[in-house]
Short mmCIF file of C-alpha atoms and ligand atoms in Angstrom, two decimals:
data_model
loop_
_atom_site.label_atom_id
_atom_site.label_comp_id
_atom_site.label_asym_id
_atom_site.label_seq_id
_atom_site.Cartn_x
_atom_site.Cartn_y
_atom_site.Cartn_z
CA MET V 653 -94.44 84.13 0.76
CA LEU V 654 -94.31 82.65 -2.68
CA ILE V 655 -91.42 80.64 -4.01
CA PHE V 656 -90.25 81.53 -7.46
CA GLY V 657 -87.98 79.52 -9.68
CA GLN V 658 -88.53 76.10 -8.21
CA ALA V 659 -85.60 74.80 -10.18
CA PHE V 660 -83.48 75.77 -7.21
CA ALA V 661 -85.52 73.71 -4.80
CA SER V 662 -86.91 70.84 -6.82
CA GLY V 663 -83.76 69.42 -8.24
CA GLY V 664 -82.81 69.52 -11.88
CA GLY V 665 -79.24 68.57 -11.11
CA GLN V 666 -78.28 71.72 -9.23
CA ALA V 667 -77.23 72.29 -5.62
CA ASP V 668 -78.58 69.98 -2.93
CA PRO V 669 -82.36 70.29 -3.27
CA LYS V 670 -82.97 69.11 0.29
CA ALA V 671 -80.84 71.93 1.66
CA ALA V 672 -82.84 74.38 -0.43
CA VAL V 673 -86.21 73.27 0.97
CA ALA V 674 -84.71 73.11 4.47
CA ALA V 675 -83.84 76.79 4.14
CA LEU V 676 -87.45 77.83 3.48
CA SER V 677 -89.44 79.36 6.31
CA ASP V 678 -92.44 77.48 7.70
CA ASP V 679 -94.93 79.87 6.12
CA ALA V 680 -93.40 79.51 2.64
CA GLU V 681 -96.11 78.44 0.22
CA ILE V 682 -95.35 75.04 -1.29
CA CYS V 683 -98.56 74.30 -3.18
CA GLY V 684 -100.01 77.38 -4.86
CA CYS V 685 -103.15 75.63 -6.11
CA ASN V 686 -104.34 74.56 -2.71
CA GLY V 687 -102.54 77.14 -0.58
CA VAL V 688 -100.45 74.74 1.52
CA SER V 689 -97.39 76.03 3.40
CA LYS V 690 -94.17 74.19 4.19
CA GLY V 691 -95.26 74.04 7.85
CA GLN V 692 -98.56 72.40 6.92
CA VAL V 693 -96.84 69.80 4.75
CA LEU V 694 -94.38 68.97 7.53
CA ALA V 695 -97.24 68.72 10.05
CA CYS V 696 -99.05 66.23 7.86
CA ILE V 697 -95.86 64.18 7.39
CA GLU V 698 -95.43 64.21 11.17
CA LYS V 699 -98.95 62.86 11.56
CA GLY V 700 -97.98 59.82 9.50
CA ALA V 701 -98.17 60.73 5.82
CA CYS V 702 -94.99 59.08 4.60
CA SER V 703 -95.46 59.02 0.83
CA LEU V 704 -96.33 61.51 -1.89
CA ASP V 705 -99.81 60.02 -2.23
CA ALA V 706 -100.41 60.24 1.50
CA VAL V 707 -99.40 63.91 1.54
CA ARG V 708 -101.65 64.59 -1.43
CA ASP V 709 -104.55 62.87 0.28
CA THR V 710 -104.19 64.62 3.60
CA CYS V 711 -103.10 68.23 3.14
CA LYS V 712 -103.67 68.38 -0.67
CA ALA V 713 -100.19 69.70 -1.42
CA SER V 714 -99.33 68.79 -5.05
CA ALA V 715 -102.76 67.19 -5.49
CA SER V 716 -103.91 69.63 -8.19
CA CYS V 717 -101.55 70.74 -10.96
CA GLY V 718 -98.67 68.67 -9.54
CA SER V 719 -95.98 71.21 -10.31
CA CYS V 720 -94.84 71.31 -6.67
CA THR V 721 -94.35 67.53 -6.60
CA GLY V 722 -90.57 67.94 -6.46
CA LEU V 723 -90.79 70.26 -3.46
CA VAL V 724 -93.09 67.89 -1.61
CA GLU V 725 -90.78 64.97 -2.34
CA ASN V 726 -87.86 66.92 -1.00
CA LEU V 727 -89.79 67.80 2.14
CA LEU V 728 -90.58 64.11 2.59
CA ALA V 729 -86.92 63.24 2.19
CA LEU V 730 -85.96 65.99 4.59
CA ALA V 731 -88.44 64.95 7.27
CA LEU V 732 -88.14 61.19 6.98
CA GLY V 733 -84.63 60.58 5.73
CA GLU V 734 -84.39 56.92 4.76
CA GLU V 735 -87.97 56.14 5.67
CA VAL V 736 -89.56 57.72 2.60
CA GLN V 737 -91.57 55.22 0.67
CA ALA V 738 -89.81 55.86 -2.58
CA GLY V 739 -90.05 52.97 -5.00
CA PRO V 740 -90.46 53.53 -8.73
CA ARG V 741 -92.93 56.24 -9.72
CA THR V 742 -96.06 54.59 -10.95
CA MET V 743 -98.57 56.13 -13.32
CA CYS V 744 -101.21 56.24 -10.60
CA ARG V 745 -102.56 53.98 -7.90
CA CYS V 746 -104.29 51.71 -10.40
CA THR V 747 -101.04 50.18 -11.64
CA SER V 748 -97.52 49.30 -10.59
CA PHE V 749 -96.14 50.41 -13.97
CA GLY V 750 -94.65 53.81 -14.70
CA HIS V 751 -95.51 55.95 -17.71
CA GLY V 752 -92.45 54.81 -19.65
CA ASP V 753 -93.28 51.11 -19.18
CA VAL V 754 -96.89 51.61 -20.20
CA ARG V 755 -95.96 53.53 -23.36
CA ARG V 756 -93.44 50.87 -24.32
CA GLU V 757 -95.85 47.98 -23.75
CA ILE V 758 -98.67 49.64 -25.69
CA VAL V 759 -96.41 49.78 -28.73
CA ALA V 760 -94.62 46.44 -28.17
CA GLN V 761 -97.83 44.48 -27.69
CA ALA V 762 -99.76 46.51 -30.28
CA MET V 763 -102.54 47.24 -27.81
CA ARG V 764 -105.62 48.90 -29.20
CA SER V 765 -107.93 50.04 -26.42
CA ILE V 766 -107.97 51.26 -22.84
CA PRO V 767 -109.65 48.08 -21.51
CA GLU V 768 -107.03 45.98 -23.31
CA VAL V 769 -104.19 47.94 -21.69
CA MET V 770 -105.80 47.62 -18.28
CA GLN V 771 -106.33 43.92 -18.68
CA LYS V 772 -102.90 43.05 -20.10
CA LEU V 773 -101.06 45.20 -17.57
CA HIS V 774 -103.15 43.97 -14.61
CA TRP V 775 -104.80 47.22 -13.60
CA SER V 776 -106.09 46.99 -10.02
CA THR V 777 -109.27 48.99 -10.67
CA PRO V 778 -112.18 48.13 -13.01
CA ASP V 779 -111.95 51.27 -15.11
CA GLY V 780 -108.95 53.22 -13.96
CA CYS V 781 -109.08 56.71 -12.52
CA SER V 782 -108.98 60.32 -13.60
CA SER V 783 -105.17 60.19 -13.80
CA CYS V 784 -104.58 57.08 -15.89
CA ARG V 785 -107.54 57.16 -18.26
CA PRO V 786 -106.63 60.45 -19.99
CA ALA V 787 -102.99 59.28 -20.19
CA LEU V 788 -103.89 55.92 -21.75
CA ASN V 789 -106.28 57.60 -24.16
CA TYR V 790 -103.47 59.87 -25.34
CA TYR V 791 -100.88 57.09 -25.60
CA LEU V 792 -103.22 55.02 -27.76
CA LEU V 793 -104.15 58.00 -29.90
CA CYS V 794 -100.48 58.73 -30.49
CA ALA V 795 -99.61 55.10 -31.23
CA LEU V 796 -102.52 54.46 -33.61
CA PRO V 797 -103.19 57.59 -35.66
CA GLY V 798 -106.38 57.30 -37.65
CA GLU V 799 -107.29 53.96 -36.10
CA TYR V 800 -107.84 54.55 -32.42
CA VAL V 801 -111.28 55.83 -31.50
CA ASP V 802 -110.92 58.58 -28.94
CA ASP V 803 -112.67 57.81 -25.65
CA GLN V 804 -114.52 60.99 -24.76
CA GLN V 805 -115.23 59.76 -21.24
CA SER V 806 -111.48 59.54 -20.63
CA ARG V 807 -110.92 63.17 -21.50
CA PHE V 808 -110.77 66.00 -19.00
CA VAL V 809 -113.77 68.28 -19.17
CA ASN V 810 -112.13 70.99 -21.31
CA GLU V 811 -111.11 68.55 -24.02
CA ARG V 812 -114.47 66.81 -23.93
CA MET V 813 -116.29 70.14 -24.25
CA HIS V 814 -113.74 71.80 -26.58
CA ALA V 815 -113.85 74.90 -24.37
CA ASN V 816 -112.39 75.97 -21.02
CA ILE V 817 -114.58 75.45 -17.99
CA GLN V 818 -114.59 78.41 -15.59
CA LYS V 819 -115.26 78.30 -11.91
CA ASP V 820 -118.94 79.25 -12.32
CA GLY V 821 -119.50 76.32 -14.69
CA THR V 822 -119.64 78.43 -17.86
CA TYR V 823 -117.05 78.10 -20.62
CA SER V 824 -114.65 80.35 -22.46
CA VAL V 825 -114.11 80.11 -26.19
CA VAL V 826 -110.95 81.01 -28.14
CA PRO V 827 -111.15 80.82 -31.92
CA ARG V 828 -107.96 80.25 -33.85
CA MET V 829 -106.28 83.30 -35.38
CA TRP V 830 -103.42 82.04 -37.49
CA GLY V 831 -100.15 83.50 -36.26
CA GLY V 832 -102.13 86.05 -34.26
CA LEU V 833 -103.47 87.69 -37.43
CA THR V 834 -107.09 88.65 -37.78
CA ASN V 835 -109.35 90.66 -40.11
CA PRO V 836 -112.60 92.62 -40.08
CA ARG V 837 -114.74 89.59 -40.88
CA GLU V 838 -113.39 87.58 -37.94
CA LEU V 839 -113.56 90.54 -35.59
CA ARG V 840 -117.16 91.23 -36.58
CA ALA V 841 -118.12 87.61 -36.03
CA ILE V 842 -116.50 87.65 -32.60
CA ALA V 843 -118.19 90.94 -31.69
CA ASP V 844 -121.54 89.55 -32.83
CA VAL V 845 -121.10 86.40 -30.75
CA VAL V 846 -120.26 88.48 -27.70
CA GLU V 847 -123.46 90.48 -28.09
CA LYS V 848 -125.74 87.66 -29.15
CA PHE V 849 -124.76 85.38 -26.28
CA ASN V 850 -124.28 88.16 -23.70
CA ALA V 851 -120.68 87.18 -23.02
CA PRO V 852 -119.69 89.29 -20.00
CA MET V 853 -116.00 89.54 -20.93
CA VAL V 854 -113.67 89.34 -23.94
CA LYS V 855 -109.97 89.27 -23.27
CA VAL V 856 -106.80 89.36 -25.35
CA THR V 857 -104.74 86.33 -24.32
CA GLY V 858 -101.00 86.03 -23.87
CA GLY V 859 -100.91 83.95 -27.05
CA GLN V 860 -102.39 86.77 -29.17
CA ARG V 861 -105.96 85.49 -29.37
CA LEU V 862 -109.37 86.70 -28.21
CA ASP V 863 -111.00 84.77 -25.40
CA ILE V 864 -114.79 85.03 -25.06
CA PHE V 865 -115.95 84.31 -21.49
CA GLY V 866 -119.19 83.22 -19.89
CA ILE V 867 -120.70 80.93 -22.56
CA ARG V 868 -123.18 78.31 -21.32
CA LYS V 869 -122.48 74.75 -22.34
CA GLU V 870 -125.83 74.55 -24.16
CA ASP V 871 -124.87 77.58 -26.26
CA LEU V 872 -121.43 76.33 -27.29
CA PRO V 873 -122.53 74.64 -30.54
CA ALA V 874 -124.38 77.80 -31.65
CA VAL V 875 -121.38 79.97 -30.80
CA TRP V 876 -119.15 77.67 -32.82
CA ALA V 877 -121.55 77.73 -35.74
CA ASP V 878 -121.41 81.53 -35.85
CA LEU V 879 -117.62 81.62 -35.59
CA GLY V 880 -117.32 78.85 -38.16
CA ALA V 881 -119.50 80.79 -40.61
CA ALA V 882 -116.82 83.48 -40.56
CA GLY V 883 -114.15 80.89 -41.33
CA MET V 884 -112.79 80.33 -37.84
CA VAL V 885 -111.92 76.97 -36.30
CA SER V 886 -111.18 75.77 -32.79
CA GLY V 887 -108.20 77.45 -31.15
CA HIS V 888 -107.60 74.41 -28.89
CA ALA V 889 -107.02 76.76 -25.95
CA TYR V 890 -108.52 73.98 -23.86
CA GLY V 891 -106.30 71.12 -24.91
CA LYS V 892 -103.13 69.22 -24.33
CA ALA V 893 -102.47 70.27 -27.88
CA LEU V 894 -100.87 72.89 -30.09
CA ARG V 895 -102.17 76.11 -28.58
CA THR V 896 -100.92 79.16 -30.43
CA VAL V 897 -98.14 80.36 -32.68
CA LYS V 898 -97.30 83.86 -31.53
CA THR V 899 -95.52 86.10 -34.00
CA CYS V 900 -94.11 89.58 -34.31
CA VAL V 901 -94.58 91.74 -37.40
CA GLY V 902 -91.16 90.87 -38.79
CA SER V 903 -89.58 92.04 -42.00
CA GLU V 904 -92.87 93.04 -43.56
CA TRP V 905 -93.28 96.03 -41.24
CA CYS V 906 -90.52 96.25 -38.69
CA ARG V 907 -87.32 98.08 -39.56
CA PHE V 908 -85.31 95.49 -37.61
CA GLY V 909 -86.95 92.44 -39.12
CA THR V 910 -84.66 89.95 -40.81
CA GLN V 911 -87.25 87.45 -42.10
CA ASP V 912 -91.00 87.17 -42.56
CA SER V 913 -91.75 85.96 -39.04
CA THR V 914 -95.49 86.45 -39.39
CA GLY V 915 -95.67 84.43 -42.59
CA LEU V 916 -93.56 81.64 -41.12
CA GLY V 917 -95.70 81.61 -37.97
CA VAL V 918 -98.86 81.20 -40.03
CA LYS V 919 -97.29 78.33 -42.00
CA ILE V 920 -96.16 76.60 -38.81
CA GLU V 921 -99.58 77.00 -37.21
CA GLN V 922 -101.31 75.62 -40.28
CA ALA V 923 -99.00 72.60 -40.21
CA THR V 924 -99.31 71.89 -36.50
CA TRP V 925 -102.84 72.86 -35.39
CA GLY V 926 -105.13 70.13 -34.17
CA SER V 927 -102.43 67.76 -32.93
CA TRP V 928 -102.85 66.18 -29.50
CA MET V 929 -99.80 66.28 -27.30
CA PRO V 930 -98.71 65.06 -23.85
CA HIS V 931 -99.34 68.60 -22.59
CA LYS V 932 -100.08 72.02 -23.98
CA PHE V 933 -97.59 73.20 -26.59
CA LYS V 934 -96.81 76.79 -27.54
CA ILE V 935 -94.79 78.16 -30.42
CA ALA V 936 -93.54 81.64 -31.28
CA VAL V 937 -91.62 83.22 -34.15
CA SER V 938 -89.66 86.45 -33.68
CA GLY V 939 -88.32 88.40 -36.64
CA CYS V 940 -84.98 89.32 -35.07
CA PRO V 941 -83.05 88.71 -31.86
CA ARG V 942 -85.00 91.51 -30.11
CA ASN V 943 -87.46 88.65 -29.78
CA CYS V 944 -90.73 90.58 -29.40
CA ALA V 945 -92.74 87.32 -29.66
CA GLU V 946 -90.92 85.87 -26.62
CA ALA V 947 -89.85 82.80 -28.58
CA THR V 948 -87.33 81.75 -25.94
CA ILE V 949 -89.97 80.81 -23.39
CA LYS V 950 -91.99 78.60 -25.74
CA ASP V 951 -91.97 74.85 -26.31
CA PHE V 952 -90.66 75.58 -29.77
CA GLY V 953 -89.35 79.03 -30.66
CA VAL V 954 -87.91 80.48 -33.82
CA VAL V 955 -85.69 83.55 -33.74
CA CYS V 956 -85.01 84.87 -37.22
CA VAL V 957 -81.52 86.13 -37.98
CA ASP V 958 -79.93 87.49 -41.15
CA SER V 959 -78.53 84.12 -42.13
CA GLY V 960 -81.67 82.12 -41.37
CA TYR V 961 -83.46 80.77 -38.34
CA GLU V 962 -82.40 79.85 -34.82
CA LEU V 963 -84.54 77.03 -33.45
CA HIS V 964 -85.08 76.91 -29.70
CA VAL V 965 -86.81 74.19 -27.67
CA GLY V 966 -88.10 73.40 -24.20
CA GLY V 967 -89.08 76.79 -22.81
CA ASN V 968 -92.17 77.82 -20.92
CA GLY V 969 -93.58 80.65 -18.86
CA GLY V 970 -95.94 79.78 -16.05
CA ILE V 971 -95.04 78.46 -12.64
CA LYS V 972 -91.51 77.37 -13.40
CA VAL V 973 -90.19 79.71 -16.04
CA ARG V 974 -87.63 78.00 -18.23
CA VAL V 975 -85.70 79.57 -21.04
CA THR V 976 -85.30 77.45 -24.15
CA ASP V 977 -82.19 75.56 -25.21
CA LEU V 978 -80.80 76.27 -28.66
CA LEU V 979 -81.46 73.23 -30.80
CA CYS V 980 -79.71 74.36 -33.98
CA ARG V 981 -79.63 76.97 -36.74
CA VAL V 982 -81.09 76.37 -40.18
CA ALA V 983 -81.03 78.38 -43.40
CA THR V 984 -84.53 78.01 -44.85
CA GLU V 985 -88.20 78.12 -43.81
CA GLU V 986 -88.68 74.57 -45.06
CA GLU V 987 -85.95 73.30 -42.75
CA ALA V 988 -87.41 75.25 -39.85
CA ILE V 989 -90.83 73.67 -40.42
CA GLU V 990 -89.37 70.17 -40.81
CA HIS V 991 -87.39 70.48 -37.56
CA CYS V 992 -90.49 71.76 -35.81
CA ALA V 993 -92.57 68.80 -36.99
CA ALA V 994 -89.85 66.30 -36.05
CA PHE V 995 -89.37 67.85 -32.61
CA ILE V 996 -93.10 67.76 -31.92
CA GLN V 997 -93.33 64.12 -32.97
CA LEU V 998 -90.39 63.09 -30.77
CA TYR V 999 -92.09 64.83 -27.86
CA ARG V 1000 -95.45 63.27 -28.70
CA GLU V 1001 -93.96 59.78 -28.90
CA GLU V 1002 -91.65 59.88 -25.91
CA ALA V 1003 -92.78 62.33 -23.24
CA TRP V 1004 -95.06 61.23 -20.43
CA TYR V 1005 -98.60 62.47 -20.31
CA LEU V 1006 -98.77 65.88 -18.58
CA GLU V 1007 -95.04 66.37 -18.98
CA ARG V 1008 -94.29 69.62 -20.79
CA THR V 1009 -91.29 69.90 -23.08
CA ALA V 1010 -89.21 71.63 -20.38
CA PRO V 1011 -89.24 68.80 -17.79
CA TRP V 1012 -89.08 66.24 -20.59
CA ILE V 1013 -85.87 67.77 -21.96
CA GLU V 1014 -84.46 67.98 -18.46
CA ARG V 1015 -85.26 64.30 -17.99
CA VAL V 1016 -83.86 62.99 -21.27
CA GLY V 1017 -81.22 65.66 -21.88
CA LEU V 1018 -80.80 68.16 -24.71
CA ALA V 1019 -78.00 66.03 -26.15
CA TYR V 1020 -80.43 63.15 -26.62
CA VAL V 1021 -82.97 65.36 -28.39
CA GLN V 1022 -80.24 66.76 -30.61
CA SER V 1023 -78.95 63.29 -31.42
CA ARG V 1024 -82.42 62.19 -32.56
CA LEU V 1025 -83.13 65.33 -34.59
CA LEU V 1026 -79.74 66.37 -35.91
CA GLY V 1027 -77.73 63.16 -36.08
CA ASP V 1028 -79.38 61.62 -39.10
CA ALA V 1029 -81.39 63.58 -41.65
CA GLN V 1030 -83.40 60.48 -42.51
CA GLU V 1031 -84.46 59.87 -38.97
CA ARG V 1032 -85.56 63.50 -38.70
CA ALA V 1033 -87.49 63.20 -41.94
CA ALA V 1034 -89.14 60.02 -40.66
CA LEU V 1035 -90.25 61.73 -37.46
CA ALA V 1036 -91.64 64.67 -39.43
CA ALA V 1037 -93.42 62.28 -41.76
CA ARG V 1038 -95.04 60.44 -38.84
CA PHE V 1039 -96.22 63.79 -37.52
CA LEU V 1040 -97.71 64.81 -40.84
CA HIS V 1041 -99.40 61.42 -41.14
CA SER V 1042 -101.09 61.77 -37.77
CA GLN V 1043 -102.10 65.33 -38.65
CA LYS V 1044 -104.22 63.99 -41.49
CA PHE V 1045 -106.65 62.71 -38.90
CA CYS V 1046 -106.45 65.64 -36.50
CA GLN V 1047 -106.92 68.67 -38.72
CA ASP V 1048 -110.61 68.29 -38.66
CA ASP V 1049 -112.29 71.11 -36.79
CA PRO V 1050 -114.01 69.66 -33.71
CA TRP V 1051 -116.19 72.76 -33.41
CA ALA V 1052 -117.62 72.37 -36.89
CA LYS V 1053 -118.68 68.80 -36.10
CA ARG V 1054 -120.42 69.79 -32.91
CA ALA V 1055 -122.00 72.84 -34.52
CA ALA V 1056 -123.45 70.42 -37.07
CA GLY V 1057 -125.06 68.40 -34.28
CA ALA V 1058 -122.48 65.71 -33.45
CA GLU V 1059 -122.15 64.55 -29.82
CA ARG V 1060 -125.17 66.56 -28.80
CA GLU V 1061 -125.29 64.66 -25.50
CA HIS V 1062 -122.39 66.73 -24.23
CA HIS V 1063 -124.34 69.97 -24.57
CA ALA V 1064 -128.07 69.31 -24.34
CA PRO V 1065 -129.79 68.40 -21.08
CA MET V 1066 -131.32 64.93 -20.96
CA ALA V 1067 -134.57 66.38 -19.65
CA ILE V 1068 -135.96 69.71 -18.55
CA PHE V 1069 -138.27 69.69 -15.59
CA THR V 1070 -140.69 72.43 -14.64
CA PRO V 1071 -142.51 71.49 -11.44
CA MET V 1072 -145.69 73.33 -12.45
CA GLU V 1073 -146.37 70.74 -15.13
CA ILE V 1074 -146.94 68.06 -12.53
CA PRO V 1075 -150.60 67.51 -11.60
CA ALA V 1076 -151.30 68.18 -7.94
CA MET S 589 -149.15 58.20 -6.38
CA ILE S 590 -149.07 59.49 -9.93
CA GLY S 591 -145.90 61.24 -10.88
CA GLU S 592 -143.83 59.96 -8.00
CA TRP S 593 -141.30 58.56 -10.47
CA LEU S 594 -140.52 60.72 -13.46
CA ASP S 595 -139.43 59.20 -16.73
CA ILE S 596 -136.38 61.12 -17.95
CA GLY S 597 -135.33 59.12 -20.99
CA TRP S 598 -133.59 56.03 -22.31
CA LEU S 599 -130.74 54.51 -20.34
CA ASP S 600 -128.49 54.53 -23.39
CA GLU S 601 -128.86 58.28 -23.74
CA ILE S 602 -126.37 58.44 -20.87
CA PRO S 603 -122.88 57.49 -22.09
CA LEU S 604 -121.15 54.63 -20.24
CA ARG S 605 -118.82 56.20 -17.64
CA GLY S 606 -120.54 59.45 -18.42
CA SER S 607 -123.32 61.70 -17.32
CA ARG S 608 -126.24 63.87 -18.47
CA VAL S 609 -128.06 66.61 -16.66
CA ILE S 610 -131.69 67.29 -15.89
CA GLU S 611 -132.49 70.98 -15.74
CA VAL S 612 -134.87 71.84 -12.96
CA ALA S 613 -136.65 75.18 -13.29
CA ASP S 614 -135.51 77.63 -10.61
CA GLY S 615 -133.15 75.08 -9.12
CA ASP S 616 -129.78 73.43 -9.51
CA ASP S 617 -129.26 70.89 -12.24
CA ILE S 618 -129.37 67.21 -11.35
CA ALA S 619 -126.58 65.04 -12.79
CA VAL S 620 -127.45 61.49 -13.81
CA PHE S 621 -124.46 59.13 -14.06
CA ARG S 622 -123.98 55.74 -15.65
CA THR S 623 -121.01 53.74 -14.37
CA GLY S 624 -118.82 51.29 -16.27
CA ASP S 625 -120.79 48.37 -14.81
CA GLY S 626 -124.07 49.88 -15.96
CA LYS S 627 -125.47 51.28 -12.71
CA VAL S 628 -127.25 54.64 -12.68
CA PHE S 629 -127.08 57.31 -9.99
CA ALA S 630 -128.36 60.86 -9.62
CA LEU S 631 -126.86 63.68 -7.58
CA ARG S 632 -127.20 67.42 -7.40
CA ASP S 633 -124.77 68.72 -10.04
CA ARG S 634 -122.70 70.59 -7.49
CA CYS S 635 -119.50 69.52 -5.82
CA PRO S 636 -119.51 69.93 -2.03
CA HIS S 637 -116.14 71.67 -2.32
CA LYS S 638 -116.70 74.76 -4.50
CA HIS S 639 -119.75 73.81 -6.53
CA GLY S 640 -117.92 72.25 -9.50
CA ARG S 641 -120.23 70.58 -12.05
CA LEU S 642 -119.89 66.93 -11.19
CA SER S 643 -121.60 66.02 -14.48
CA GLN S 644 -118.45 67.23 -16.24
CA GLY S 645 -116.07 65.00 -14.26
CA ILE S 646 -114.45 61.66 -15.10
CA VAL S 647 -116.50 58.69 -13.85
CA HIS S 648 -114.45 55.77 -12.56
CA GLY S 649 -115.57 52.84 -10.45
CA GLY S 650 -118.46 54.10 -8.33
CA ALA S 651 -117.18 57.66 -8.10
CA VAL S 652 -116.80 60.83 -10.13
CA ALA S 653 -113.72 63.08 -10.03
CA CYS S 654 -114.80 66.72 -9.84
CA PRO S 655 -113.55 68.69 -12.85
CA LEU S 656 -112.42 71.67 -10.79
CA HIS S 657 -110.07 70.31 -8.12
CA ASN S 658 -110.35 66.56 -8.49
CA TRP S 659 -112.21 65.63 -5.31
CA ARG S 660 -113.68 62.17 -5.67
CA ILE S 661 -117.39 61.97 -4.88
CA SER S 662 -119.14 58.66 -4.24
CA LEU S 663 -122.05 58.29 -6.65
CA SER S 664 -124.06 56.14 -4.26
CA SER S 665 -123.73 58.26 -1.11
CA GLY S 666 -122.75 61.68 -2.47
CA GLU S 667 -119.95 61.76 0.13
CA ALA S 668 -116.46 63.02 -0.69
CA LEU S 669 -114.03 60.08 -0.61
CA GLY S 670 -110.57 59.96 0.92
CA GLU S 671 -109.62 62.70 3.32
CA ASP S 672 -112.00 65.30 1.88
CA GLN S 673 -115.15 66.19 3.79
CA GLY S 674 -118.48 67.09 2.27
CA CYS S 675 -121.61 65.63 0.80
CA THR S 676 -123.85 66.24 -2.19
CA PRO S 677 -127.53 65.22 -2.02
CA THR S 678 -128.41 62.07 -3.94
CA VAL S 679 -131.69 61.21 -5.67
CA PRO S 680 -133.10 57.68 -6.06
CA VAL S 681 -133.25 56.42 -9.65
CA ARG S 682 -134.40 53.15 -11.14
CA ILE S 683 -134.40 51.52 -14.53
CA ASP S 684 -137.59 50.09 -16.00
CA ALA S 685 -137.53 48.45 -19.43
CA GLY S 686 -134.60 50.58 -20.55
CA ARG S 687 -136.13 53.83 -19.29
CA VAL S 688 -134.56 55.85 -16.49
CA LEU S 689 -136.96 56.92 -13.73
CA ILE S 690 -136.10 59.44 -11.05
CA GLN S 691 -137.92 60.09 -7.79
CA ARG S 692 -139.67 63.41 -8.15
CA ALA S 693 -139.82 64.65 -4.56
CA ALA S 694 -136.20 63.78 -3.85
CA MET S 695 -135.12 65.45 -7.08
CA LEU S 696 -136.94 68.68 -6.18
CA ALA S 697 -135.44 68.61 -2.71
CA ALA S 698 -131.94 68.08 -4.12
CA ALA S 699 -132.36 70.83 -6.71
CA ALA S 700 -133.76 73.36 -4.27
S1 LIG Q 875 -88.59 90.76 -32.90
FE1 LIG Q 875 -87.35 92.10 -34.19
S2 LIG Q 875 -88.44 92.01 -36.14
FE2 LIG Q 875 -89.88 91.31 -34.64
S3 LIG Q 875 -91.01 93.16 -34.06
FE3 LIG Q 875 -89.33 92.85 -32.57
S4 LIG Q 875 -87.70 94.15 -33.36
FE4 LIG Q 875 -89.12 93.84 -35.04
S1 LIG Q 876 -115.31 72.18 -6.66
FE1 LIG Q 876 -115.16 70.05 -6.76
S2 LIG Q 876 -113.20 69.61 -6.10
FE2 LIG Q 876 -113.33 71.79 -5.87
#
């Protein structure tokens, strides 16, 4: 049995979350990544796992994507009552600080590198772990646009390789198609890549892109060179970054369309592509309230209406579907783009690493986000300006650099060994 | 014996806290790691869990976190750390005047 809509069980200010997990049957699946049932989690708590980390270590529940963390915490509370080792949530086991503290201190003390953060905040490990290093790398990147040198060894594989690793160790490649539009030249280049590199599958993604599967890591730079020659850049399908701007055909073609949703989507994607975020970030623009682009389950969604644009925030599909909250209505495209940039920057500066907009908004409250974006036009303009400043350093196609030979060590083997060459 | 240690390149071709692979014909790749404190280790590039490419993981302390499901594998023993169970074959390596040398027979055995 699978549990849908974890909002009912993992808190979020609704009915008693402990009662909700108590009501689940023992075979209810808690952790979908690792296939762990409620009964298995309770058995491991009974055997002595009395903290979230201990549960993660023993039965692996919530040890992968982490989205069932709330359920596991509620099971702990249910099973142990007062005995749960709660304490403040720390970033990881390398530090006693939480994400919020670390972000604040990085800015307050003007820290400039991962080793400096670890030293000043008394990290307990020599070089962190796979949880804190990517987070610190992002926090520094966000705090010091254009100055901080990205630490490739603190990036998860997909971001280091600029492609998505698949379970057989090959990669999938998604070139950017602005607003979901494409043309014969791009389609030909994609078809040629598929044939030339024997890609076993090409798939249309949910974000209106084409995903080429089965590319070997050695071949990635050559694939990117071919796509780049047709004018395409990285689609960042692999990143905690702006993924896609999905659009409908809008007023240009559709008899219901109220505004040029496709054109606005392209403009928004051109303004926002390349930016690194706390988590993946998806945008959509629908040309009327029929909402064919599903804008109300995106991190930022625009629904065009006769009088202008409704701006929606904090939605996502995926494990815990969340419908957006209405941020505000604006009259012009320029205002829509400015609000989008300001919202992204607020999220980039204040959310915790790996926190999508939906849990972030639930944590800080929609009223807070509205107060920062709508209360004072100057503050909104300043946020948007900080976003555009940081974009100056990000809108630099990572594929083109690698296709030109940069960071070859990520793709080429260090040595190739054929046993026959060795004298007997 | 000639060829017992194979020269695979300069130490600084392996990024600090990073890894490179050696391709072995008709066998699995071998991943060569360099830790933050400058030590070098070699393992079969296959996680004992579901064969994730360890060379693509995040290296921290003396371990690498597998990129697929985040098991931590000890670079010196090849054993999964924590509660996970499993082991990846290791291959002796040594550094000589900035060059990385790997033991041939052990590498072939690990790649087989
Ligand atoms: S959202 Fe409205 S404008 Fe866009 S395609 Fe659907 S019906 Fe047409
Ligand atoms: S394959 Fe390495 S952790 Fe699963």
